[in-house]
Coordinates of C-alpha atoms and ligand atoms in Angstrom, one line a residue:
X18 CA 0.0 0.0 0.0
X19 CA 1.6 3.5 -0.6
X20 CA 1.7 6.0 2.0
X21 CA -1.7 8.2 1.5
X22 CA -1.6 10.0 4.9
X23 CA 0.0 13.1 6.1
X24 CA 0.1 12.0 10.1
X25 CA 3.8 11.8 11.6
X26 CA 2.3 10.6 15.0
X27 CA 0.0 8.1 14.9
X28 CA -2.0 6.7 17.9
X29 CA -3.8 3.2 18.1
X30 CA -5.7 2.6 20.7
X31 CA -9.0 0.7 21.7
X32 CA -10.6 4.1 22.7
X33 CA -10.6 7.3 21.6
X34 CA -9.9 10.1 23.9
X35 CA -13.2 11.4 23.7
X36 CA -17.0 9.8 24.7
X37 CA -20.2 10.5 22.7
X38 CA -22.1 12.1 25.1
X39 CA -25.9 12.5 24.4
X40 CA -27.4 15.9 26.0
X41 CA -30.9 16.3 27.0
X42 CA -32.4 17.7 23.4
X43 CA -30.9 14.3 21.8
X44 CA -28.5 15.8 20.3
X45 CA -24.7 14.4 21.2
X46 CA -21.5 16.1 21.4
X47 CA -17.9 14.5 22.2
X48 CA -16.6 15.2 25.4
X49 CA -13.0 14.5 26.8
X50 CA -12.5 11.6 29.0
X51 CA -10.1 11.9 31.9
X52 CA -6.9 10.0 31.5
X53 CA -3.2 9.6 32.3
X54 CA -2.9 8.6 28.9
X55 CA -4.4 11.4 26.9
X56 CA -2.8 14.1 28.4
X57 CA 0.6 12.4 28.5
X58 CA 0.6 12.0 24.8
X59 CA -1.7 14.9 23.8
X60 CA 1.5 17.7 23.7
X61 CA 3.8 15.0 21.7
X62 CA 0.4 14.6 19.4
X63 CA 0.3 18.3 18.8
X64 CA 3.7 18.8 18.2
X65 CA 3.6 15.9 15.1
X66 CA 0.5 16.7 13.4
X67 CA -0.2 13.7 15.4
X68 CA -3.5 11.3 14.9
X69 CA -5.7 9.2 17.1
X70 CA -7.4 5.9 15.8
X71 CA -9.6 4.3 18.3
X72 CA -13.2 2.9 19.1
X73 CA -15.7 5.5 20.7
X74 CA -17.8 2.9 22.7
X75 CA -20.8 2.0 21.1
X76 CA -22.3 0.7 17.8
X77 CA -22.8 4.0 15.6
X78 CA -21.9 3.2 12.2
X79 CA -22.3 7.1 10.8
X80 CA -19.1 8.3 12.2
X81 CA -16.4 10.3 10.2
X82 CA -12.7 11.8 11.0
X83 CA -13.0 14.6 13.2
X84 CA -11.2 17.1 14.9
X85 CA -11.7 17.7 18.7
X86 CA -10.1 20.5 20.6
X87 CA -7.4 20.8 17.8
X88 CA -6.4 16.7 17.8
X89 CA -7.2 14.5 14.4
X90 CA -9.4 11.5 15.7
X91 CA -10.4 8.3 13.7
X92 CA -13.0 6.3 14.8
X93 CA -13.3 3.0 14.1
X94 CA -16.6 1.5 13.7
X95 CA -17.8 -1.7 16.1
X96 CA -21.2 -3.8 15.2
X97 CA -22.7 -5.2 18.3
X98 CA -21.6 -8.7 17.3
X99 CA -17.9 -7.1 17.4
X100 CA -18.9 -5.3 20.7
X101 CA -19.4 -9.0 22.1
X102 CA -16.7 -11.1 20.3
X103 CA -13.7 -9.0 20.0
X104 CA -14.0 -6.7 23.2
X105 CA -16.6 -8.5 26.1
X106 CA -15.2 -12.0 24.8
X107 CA -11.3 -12.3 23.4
X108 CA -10.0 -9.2 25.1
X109 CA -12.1 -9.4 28.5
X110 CA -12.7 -12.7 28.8
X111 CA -9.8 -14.4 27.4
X112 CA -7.0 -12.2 27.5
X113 CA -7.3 -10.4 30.4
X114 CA -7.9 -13.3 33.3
X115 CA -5.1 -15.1 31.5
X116 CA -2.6 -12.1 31.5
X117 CA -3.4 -11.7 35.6
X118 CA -2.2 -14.4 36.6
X119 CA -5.5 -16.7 35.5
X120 CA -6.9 -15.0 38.5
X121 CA -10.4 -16.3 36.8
X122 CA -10.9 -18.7 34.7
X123 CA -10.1 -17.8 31.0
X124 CA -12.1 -18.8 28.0
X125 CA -11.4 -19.8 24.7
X126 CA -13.8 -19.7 21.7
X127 CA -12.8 -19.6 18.5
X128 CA -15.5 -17.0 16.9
X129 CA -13.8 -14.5 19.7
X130 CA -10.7 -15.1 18.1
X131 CA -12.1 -14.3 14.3
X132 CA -13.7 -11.5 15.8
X133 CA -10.2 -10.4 17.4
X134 CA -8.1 -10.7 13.9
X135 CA -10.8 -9.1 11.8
X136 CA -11.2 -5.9 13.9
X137 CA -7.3 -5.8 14.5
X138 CA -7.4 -5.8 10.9
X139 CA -9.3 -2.6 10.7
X140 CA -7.0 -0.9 13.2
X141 CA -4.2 -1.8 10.9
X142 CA -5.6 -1.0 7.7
X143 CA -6.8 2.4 9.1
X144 CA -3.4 3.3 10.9
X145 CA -1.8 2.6 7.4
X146 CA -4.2 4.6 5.3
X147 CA -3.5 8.0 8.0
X148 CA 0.2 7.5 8.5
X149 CA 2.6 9.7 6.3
X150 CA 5.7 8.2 5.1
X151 CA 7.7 7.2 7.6
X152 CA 5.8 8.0 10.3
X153 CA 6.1 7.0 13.7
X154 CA 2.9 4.9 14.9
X155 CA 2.5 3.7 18.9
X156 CA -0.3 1.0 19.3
X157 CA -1.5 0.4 23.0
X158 CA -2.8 -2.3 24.9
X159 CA -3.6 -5.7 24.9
X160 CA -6.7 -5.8 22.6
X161 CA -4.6 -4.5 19.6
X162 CA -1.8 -7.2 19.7
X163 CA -2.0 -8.1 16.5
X164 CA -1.7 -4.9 15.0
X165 CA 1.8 -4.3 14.7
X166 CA 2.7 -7.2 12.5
X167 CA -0.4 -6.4 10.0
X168 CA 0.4 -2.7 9.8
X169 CA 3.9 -3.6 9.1
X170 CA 2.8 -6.0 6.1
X171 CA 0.8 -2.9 4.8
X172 CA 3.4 -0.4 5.4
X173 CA 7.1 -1.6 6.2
X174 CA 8.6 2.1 6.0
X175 CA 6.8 2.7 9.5
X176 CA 8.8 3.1 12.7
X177 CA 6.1 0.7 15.3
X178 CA 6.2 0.7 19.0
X179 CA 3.5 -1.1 21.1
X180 CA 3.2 -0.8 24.7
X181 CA 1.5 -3.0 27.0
X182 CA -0.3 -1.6 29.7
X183 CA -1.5 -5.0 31.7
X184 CA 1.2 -7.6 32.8
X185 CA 2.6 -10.0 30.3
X186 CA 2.4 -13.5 31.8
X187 CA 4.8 -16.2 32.5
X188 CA 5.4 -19.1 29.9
X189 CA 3.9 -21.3 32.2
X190 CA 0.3 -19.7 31.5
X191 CA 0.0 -17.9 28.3
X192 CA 1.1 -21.5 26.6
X193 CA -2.9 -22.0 27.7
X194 CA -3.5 -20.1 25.0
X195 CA -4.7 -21.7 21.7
X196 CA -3.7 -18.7 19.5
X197 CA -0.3 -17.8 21.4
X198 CA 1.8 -17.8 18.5
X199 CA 0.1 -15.8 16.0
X200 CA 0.4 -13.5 19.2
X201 CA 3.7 -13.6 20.1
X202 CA 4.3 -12.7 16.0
X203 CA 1.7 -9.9 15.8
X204 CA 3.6 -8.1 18.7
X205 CA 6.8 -8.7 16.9
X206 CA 6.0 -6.5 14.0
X207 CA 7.0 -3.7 16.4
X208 CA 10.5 -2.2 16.7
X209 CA 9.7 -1.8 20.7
X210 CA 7.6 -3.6 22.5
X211 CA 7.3 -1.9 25.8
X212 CA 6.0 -3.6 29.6
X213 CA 5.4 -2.3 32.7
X214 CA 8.2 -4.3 34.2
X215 CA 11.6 -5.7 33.2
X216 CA 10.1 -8.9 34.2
X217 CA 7.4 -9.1 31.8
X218 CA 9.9 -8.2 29.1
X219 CA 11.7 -11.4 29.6
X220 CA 8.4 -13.5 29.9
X221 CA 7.8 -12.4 26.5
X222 CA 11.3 -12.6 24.9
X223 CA 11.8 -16.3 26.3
X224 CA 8.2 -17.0 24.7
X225 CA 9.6 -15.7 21.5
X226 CA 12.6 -18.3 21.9
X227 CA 10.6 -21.0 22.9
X228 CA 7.5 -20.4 20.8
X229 CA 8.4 -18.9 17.4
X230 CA 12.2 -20.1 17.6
X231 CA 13.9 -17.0 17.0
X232 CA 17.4 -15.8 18.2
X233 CA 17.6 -13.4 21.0
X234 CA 19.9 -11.9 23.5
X235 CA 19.0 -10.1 26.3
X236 CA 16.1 -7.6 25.1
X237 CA 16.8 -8.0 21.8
X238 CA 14.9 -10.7 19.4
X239 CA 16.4 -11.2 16.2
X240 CA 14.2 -11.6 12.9
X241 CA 15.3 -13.8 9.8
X242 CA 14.7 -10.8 7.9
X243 CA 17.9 -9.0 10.0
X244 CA 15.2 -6.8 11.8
X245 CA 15.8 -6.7 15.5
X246 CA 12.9 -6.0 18.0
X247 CA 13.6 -4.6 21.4
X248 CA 11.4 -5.5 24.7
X249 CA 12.0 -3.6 27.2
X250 CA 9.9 -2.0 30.4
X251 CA 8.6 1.4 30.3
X252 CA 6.5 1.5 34.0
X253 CA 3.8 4.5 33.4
X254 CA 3.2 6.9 35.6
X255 CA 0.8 10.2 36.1
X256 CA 0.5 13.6 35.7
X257 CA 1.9 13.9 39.5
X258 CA 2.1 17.7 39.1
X259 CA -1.8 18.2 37.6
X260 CA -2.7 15.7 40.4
X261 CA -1.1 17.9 43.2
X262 CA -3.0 21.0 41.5
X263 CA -5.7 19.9 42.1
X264 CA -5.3 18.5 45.5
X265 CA -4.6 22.0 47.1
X266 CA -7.1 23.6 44.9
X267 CA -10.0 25.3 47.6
X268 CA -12.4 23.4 45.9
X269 CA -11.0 20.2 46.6
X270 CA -9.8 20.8 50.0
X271 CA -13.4 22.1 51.3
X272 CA -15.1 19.0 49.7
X273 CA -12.2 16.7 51.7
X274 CA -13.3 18.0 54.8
X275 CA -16.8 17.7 53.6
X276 CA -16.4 13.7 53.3
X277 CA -14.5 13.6 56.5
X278 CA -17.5 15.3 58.1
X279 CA -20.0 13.3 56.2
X280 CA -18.5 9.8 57.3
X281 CA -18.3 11.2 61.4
X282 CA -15.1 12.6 61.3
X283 CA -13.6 9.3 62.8
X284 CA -9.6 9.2 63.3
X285 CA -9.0 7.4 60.7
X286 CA -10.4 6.9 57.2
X287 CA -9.8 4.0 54.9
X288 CA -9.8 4.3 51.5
X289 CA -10.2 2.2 48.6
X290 CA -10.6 3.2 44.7
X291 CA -10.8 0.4 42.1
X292 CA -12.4 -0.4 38.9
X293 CA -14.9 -3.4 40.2
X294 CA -12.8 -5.8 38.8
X295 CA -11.8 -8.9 40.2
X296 CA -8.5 -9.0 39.5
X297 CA -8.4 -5.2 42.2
X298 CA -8.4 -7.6 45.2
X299 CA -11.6 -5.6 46.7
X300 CA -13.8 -8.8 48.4
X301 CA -10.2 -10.1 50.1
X302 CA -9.2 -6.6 51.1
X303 CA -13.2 -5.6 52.5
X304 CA -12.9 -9.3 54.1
X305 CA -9.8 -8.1 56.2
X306 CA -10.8 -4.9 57.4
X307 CA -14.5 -6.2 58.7
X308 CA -12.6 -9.3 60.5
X309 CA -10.9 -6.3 62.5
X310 CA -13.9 -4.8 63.4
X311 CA -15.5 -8.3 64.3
X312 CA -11.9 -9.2 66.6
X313 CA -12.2 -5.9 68.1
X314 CA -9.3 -4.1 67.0
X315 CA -10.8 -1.3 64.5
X316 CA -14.3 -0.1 66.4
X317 CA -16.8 1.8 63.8
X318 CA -16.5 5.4 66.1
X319 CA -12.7 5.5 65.5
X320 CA -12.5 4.0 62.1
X321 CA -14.2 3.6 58.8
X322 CA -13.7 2.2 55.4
X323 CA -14.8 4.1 51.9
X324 CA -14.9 1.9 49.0
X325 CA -15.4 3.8 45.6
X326 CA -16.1 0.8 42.6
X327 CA -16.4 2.4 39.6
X328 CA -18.7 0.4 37.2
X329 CA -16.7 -1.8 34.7
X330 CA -17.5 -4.7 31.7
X331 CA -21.0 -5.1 33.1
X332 CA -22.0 -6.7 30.1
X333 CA -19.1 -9.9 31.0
X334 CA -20.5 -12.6 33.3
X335 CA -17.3 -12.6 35.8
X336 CA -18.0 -9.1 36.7
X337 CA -21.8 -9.3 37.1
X338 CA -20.6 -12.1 39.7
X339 CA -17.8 -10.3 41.3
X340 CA -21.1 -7.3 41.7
X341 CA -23.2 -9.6 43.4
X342 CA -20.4 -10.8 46.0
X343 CA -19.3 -7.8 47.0
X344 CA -22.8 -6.3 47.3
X345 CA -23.7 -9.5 49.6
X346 CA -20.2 -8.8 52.1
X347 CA -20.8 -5.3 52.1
X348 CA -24.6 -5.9 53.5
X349 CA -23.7 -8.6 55.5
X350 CA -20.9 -7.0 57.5
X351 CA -22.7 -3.4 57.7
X352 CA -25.9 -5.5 58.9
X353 CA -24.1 -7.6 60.9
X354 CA -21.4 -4.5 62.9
X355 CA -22.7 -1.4 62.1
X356 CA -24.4 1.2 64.3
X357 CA -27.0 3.4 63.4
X358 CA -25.2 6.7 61.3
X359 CA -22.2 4.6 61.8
X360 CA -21.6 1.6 58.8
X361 CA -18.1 0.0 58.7
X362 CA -18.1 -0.1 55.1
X363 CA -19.4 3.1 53.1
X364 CA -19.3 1.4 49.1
X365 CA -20.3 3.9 46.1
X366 CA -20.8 2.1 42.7
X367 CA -20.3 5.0 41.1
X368 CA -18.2 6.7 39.0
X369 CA -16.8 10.5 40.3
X370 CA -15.0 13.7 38.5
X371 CA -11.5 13.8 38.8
X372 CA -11.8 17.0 41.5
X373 CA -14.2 14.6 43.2
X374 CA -11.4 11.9 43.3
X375 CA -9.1 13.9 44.3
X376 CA -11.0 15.2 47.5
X377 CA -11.5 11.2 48.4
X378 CA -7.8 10.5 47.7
X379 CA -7.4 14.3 50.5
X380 CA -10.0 13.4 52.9
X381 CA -8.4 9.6 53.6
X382 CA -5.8 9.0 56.4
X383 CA -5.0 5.0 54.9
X384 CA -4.9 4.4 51.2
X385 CA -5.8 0.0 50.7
X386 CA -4.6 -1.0 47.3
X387 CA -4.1 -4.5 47.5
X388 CA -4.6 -5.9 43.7
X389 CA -4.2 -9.6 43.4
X390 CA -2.0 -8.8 40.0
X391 CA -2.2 -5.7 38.4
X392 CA 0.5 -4.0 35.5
X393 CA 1.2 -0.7 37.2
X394 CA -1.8 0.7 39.2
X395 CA -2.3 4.5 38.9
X396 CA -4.7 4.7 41.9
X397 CA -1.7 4.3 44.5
X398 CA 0.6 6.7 42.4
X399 CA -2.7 9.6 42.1
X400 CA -3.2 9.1 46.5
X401 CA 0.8 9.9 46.9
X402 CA 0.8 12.8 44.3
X403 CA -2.4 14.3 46.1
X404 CA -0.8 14.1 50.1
X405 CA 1.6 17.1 49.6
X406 CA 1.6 17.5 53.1
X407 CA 3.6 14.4 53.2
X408 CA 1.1 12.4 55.9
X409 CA -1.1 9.8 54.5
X410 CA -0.7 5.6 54.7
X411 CA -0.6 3.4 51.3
X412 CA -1.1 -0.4 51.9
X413 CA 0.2 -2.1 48.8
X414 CA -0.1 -5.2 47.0
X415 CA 3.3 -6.5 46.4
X416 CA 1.2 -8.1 42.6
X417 CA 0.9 -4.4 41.7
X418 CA 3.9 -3.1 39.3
X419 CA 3.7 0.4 41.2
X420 CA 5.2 -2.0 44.2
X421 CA 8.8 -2.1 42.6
X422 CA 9.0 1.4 42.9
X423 CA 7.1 2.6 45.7
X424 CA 9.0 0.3 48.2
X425 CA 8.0 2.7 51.0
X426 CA 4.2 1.3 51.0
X427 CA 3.3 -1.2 53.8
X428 CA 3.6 -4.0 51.3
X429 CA 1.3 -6.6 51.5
X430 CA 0.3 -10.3 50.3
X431 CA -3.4 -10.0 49.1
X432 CA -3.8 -13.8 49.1
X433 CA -2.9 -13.7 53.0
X434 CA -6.0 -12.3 55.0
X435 CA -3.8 -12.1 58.2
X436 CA -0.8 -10.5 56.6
X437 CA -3.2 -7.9 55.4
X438 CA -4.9 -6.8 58.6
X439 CA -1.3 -6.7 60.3
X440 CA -0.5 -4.1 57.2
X441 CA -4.0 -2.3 58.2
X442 CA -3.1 -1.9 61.6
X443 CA 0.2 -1.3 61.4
X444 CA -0.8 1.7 59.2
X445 CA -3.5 2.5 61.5
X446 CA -1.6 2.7 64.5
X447 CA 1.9 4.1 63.2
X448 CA 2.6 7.3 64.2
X449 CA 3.1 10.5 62.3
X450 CA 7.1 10.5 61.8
X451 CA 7.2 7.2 60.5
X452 CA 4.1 8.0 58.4
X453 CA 5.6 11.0 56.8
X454 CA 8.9 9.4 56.4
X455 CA 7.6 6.7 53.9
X456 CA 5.4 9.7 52.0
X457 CA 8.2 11.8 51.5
X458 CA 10.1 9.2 49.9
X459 CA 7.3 7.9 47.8
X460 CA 6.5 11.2 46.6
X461 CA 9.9 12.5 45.6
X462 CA 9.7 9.1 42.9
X463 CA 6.0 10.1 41.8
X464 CA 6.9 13.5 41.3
X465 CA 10.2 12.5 39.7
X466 CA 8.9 9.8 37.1
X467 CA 6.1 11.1 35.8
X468 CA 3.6 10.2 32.4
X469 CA 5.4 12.7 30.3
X470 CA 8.6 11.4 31.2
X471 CA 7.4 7.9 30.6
X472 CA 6.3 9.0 26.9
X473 CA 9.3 10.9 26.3
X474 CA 11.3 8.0 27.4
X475 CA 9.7 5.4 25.3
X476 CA 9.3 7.6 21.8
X477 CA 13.1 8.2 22.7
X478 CA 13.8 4.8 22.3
X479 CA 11.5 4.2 19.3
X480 CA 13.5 7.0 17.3
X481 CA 16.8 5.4 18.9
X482 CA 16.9 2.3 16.1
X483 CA 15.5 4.4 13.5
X484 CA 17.0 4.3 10.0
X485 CA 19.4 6.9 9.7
X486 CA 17.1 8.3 6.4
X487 CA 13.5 8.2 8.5
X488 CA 12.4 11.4 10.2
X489 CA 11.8 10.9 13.9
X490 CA 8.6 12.5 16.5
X491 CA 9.6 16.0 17.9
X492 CA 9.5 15.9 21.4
X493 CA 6.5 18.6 23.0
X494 CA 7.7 22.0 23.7
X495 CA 7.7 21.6 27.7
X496 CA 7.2 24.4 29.9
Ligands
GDG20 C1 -4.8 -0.4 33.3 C2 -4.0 -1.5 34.1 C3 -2.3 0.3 34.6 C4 -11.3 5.2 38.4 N1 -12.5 5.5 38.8 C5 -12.7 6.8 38.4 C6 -11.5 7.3 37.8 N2 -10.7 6.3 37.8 C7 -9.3 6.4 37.3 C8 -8.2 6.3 38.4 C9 -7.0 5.8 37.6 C10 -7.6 5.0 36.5 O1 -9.0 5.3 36.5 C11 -7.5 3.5 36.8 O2 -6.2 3.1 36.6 P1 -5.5 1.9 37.3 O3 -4.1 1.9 36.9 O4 -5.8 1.9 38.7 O5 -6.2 0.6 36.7 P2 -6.8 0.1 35.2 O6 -8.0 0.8 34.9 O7 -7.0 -1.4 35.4 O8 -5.7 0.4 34.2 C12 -3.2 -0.8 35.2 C13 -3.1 1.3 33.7 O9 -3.9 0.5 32.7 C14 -2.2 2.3 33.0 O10 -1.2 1.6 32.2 O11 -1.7 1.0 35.7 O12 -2.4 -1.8 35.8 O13 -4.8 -2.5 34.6 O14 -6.4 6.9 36.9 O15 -8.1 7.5 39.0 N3 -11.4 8.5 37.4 C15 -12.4 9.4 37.6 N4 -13.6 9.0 38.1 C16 -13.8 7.7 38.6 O16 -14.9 7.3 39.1 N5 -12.3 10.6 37.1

């Protein structure tokens, strides 16, 4: 195919940056969403003419190219079938239990994995038809795996980086998988393949050794065709600075005190914020904290949990499980311990505005993230950015990737109940040196390693191994 676009930058992702939004006179408009991830790459987009390719949500089959708030987005089109197969079934329901650890049970169907390669397909082909010659393209994530090696097919003057944002399993389980080495070569049509971790790097390049047979030393994997392909871990990060804003903005400190008021103004608040997902660790970690109530050690006057669970894949059958457990703990220990204006546990199943997040992340003394596996985790990285005043506990899970570098949490094993509510007491009952000890440290890595370093740092190293004749991405103008 010969180059037809005029984008240096391009983007592939499963969603776009933007939501439809439908106001009350029916008609719809496309409204932002919040992310790490859009406003890490939105300066290094504008400075390259860059564009977006991604799905909007939904089933809307009228959509065009369109500009929103000066970024080129491309939507690409879903039918519900699609919407079932390639996203609720092969990326929700295969993929992601079997990249965490098989924490449920995976499933394979074969339809999910047509549906998977035809609308990778259309990633690709779209991506090629946008991208100007020699353009740099970054695809994301682990529904879009196969992307890189079809887009290079169609277009082998492109410079192609993938990242992964979820971990990469060990040999051991993504053999399970029936399709794992048409995988293992879709990811290797990038130049960089970029983890979380170091460790998940050299799952994958042992895979590629064992699996597809290639040569490879170190991070490097060596193609027959005398292309090289470097894996290597990029751990993400967030706008630490935009967080902090935000956190000492009057608004938010007046709502913090607000929740604090609203919950009793008890010594200590707990706090946890997940997507209600099961691989988030939230029944085990709301199993802990109620057995210290029941043992006598936490008492509802001095102490009380908040657990925000944002709404997530309702449509997939683990989740609508996971829903109904936690709803049945959360009833059964407030029925069972709580006092009248004074529940143990208060859960929202709800999703908040950043400004309201960042008043929850304000307003609570102990910060529980205790994933069973998760790639980086954001939520524990957004609590430290927000507690500039260097107090405030985080409990967490040493199956989180944000564990290998904030080694000043009270680091815990989700699987082991008891070594959790040791962690939740200890935290509860430490006092405020030893408290503000660990948050100083913690905060001086957030503030250091932040999203725009981690996009730098990775587009760096795309551009490193670039033909010496290929253009390269500008870095943003920073401030
Ligand atoms: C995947 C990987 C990796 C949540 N509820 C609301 C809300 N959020 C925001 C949080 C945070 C983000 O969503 C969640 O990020 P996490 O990192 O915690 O988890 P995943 O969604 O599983 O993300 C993960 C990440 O990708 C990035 O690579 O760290 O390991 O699983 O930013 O604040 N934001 C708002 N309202 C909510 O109700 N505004």
């Amino acid at each position: 195919m010969a180059p037809s676009g005029s984008a240096d930058l391009v983007i592939v992702a499963n969603r776009l940056p933007v939501d439809r939004v439908t106001l009350p006179d029916g008609s719809t408009e496309w409204r932002r969403s919040p992310g790490g991830l859009v406003s890490a790459i939105e300066p290094v987009m504008r400075a390259n003419d860059g564009t977006w390719i991604g799905w909007p949500g939904g089933t809307e089959t009228d959509l065009e190219p369109f500009e929103d708030e000066g970024l080129d987005l491309v939507p690409i089109t879903l039918t519900q079938q699609e919407v079932e197969d390639f996203y609720e079934g092969f990326a929700n329901a295969t993929l992601w239990p079997l990249y965490h650890d098989v924490v449920a049970k995976p499933e394979f169907h074969r339809e999910w994995w047509d549906a998977y390669v035809a609308v990778n397909r259309r990633f690709a082909e779209e991506a090629a038809a946008v991208a100007a010659k020699d353009a740099t393209v970054w695809v994301h994530d682990y529904q879009l795996q196969l992307v890189p090696q079809m887009l290079r097919e169609l277009r082998p003057d492109l410079r192609i980086g993938f990242y992964l944002h979820i971990p990469f399993p060990p040999a051991e389980l993504f053999q399970q998988l029936p399709w794992r080495r048409q995988l293992l070569e879709g990811l290797l049509g990038a130049d960089l393949v970029g983890f979380q971790l170091a460790g998940a790097a050299q799952n994958f390049v042992r895979l590629v050794r064992q699996r597809v047979g290639h040569k490879t030393h170190r991070d490097l994997v060596y193609l027959p065709d005398g292309r090289t392909v470097r894996a290597a871990a990029f751990p993400i990060s967030i706008d630490a600075q935009g967080f902090e804003d935000l956190a000492r903005s009057e608004e938010v400190s007046q709502r913090a005190k607000e929740i604090r008021e609203a919950v009793g103004n008890p010594r200590r608040i707990f706090l946890g914020v997940d997507r209600l997902d099961y691989t988030k660790g939230i029944y085990a970690r709301l199993r802990a904290y109620s057995e210290l109530v029941v043992e006598g050690e936490l008492n509802v006057e001095d102490a009380v949990f908040i657990q925000v669970a944002t709404p997530s894949r309702e449509q997939v059958e683990q989740y609508r499980i996971l829903r109904d457990d936690i709803d049945r703990l959360v009833g059964r220990v407030n029925g069972d311990l709580g006092k009248i204006g004074r529940p143990v546990i208060h859960y929202l199943h709800s999703s908040y505005p950043p400004e309201e997040m960042a008043a929850f992340y304000r307003a609570a003394d102990i910060m529980a993230v205790t994933p069973l596996r998760d790639g980086m985790n954001l939520v524990a990285k957004e609590y430290v950015a927000c507690r500039f005043d260097n107090d405030g506990a985080l409990v967490l899970s040493e199956f989180a990737g944000a564990a290998e570098e904030l080694r000043q949490a009270w680091l815990v094993n989700p699987h082991d109940i008891n070594g959790m509510k040791s962690a939740f007491l200890e935290a509860y009952r430490a006092d405020d040196k030893e408290v503000t000890r660990r948050m100083k440290a913690m905060r001086k890595t957030v503030k250091q390693n932040d999203v725009a370093a981690w996009a730098e740092s990775f587009l760096t190293e795309l551009e490193a191994g670039r033909p010496s004749h290929g253009k390269s991405v500008r870095p943003p103008n920073r401030s």
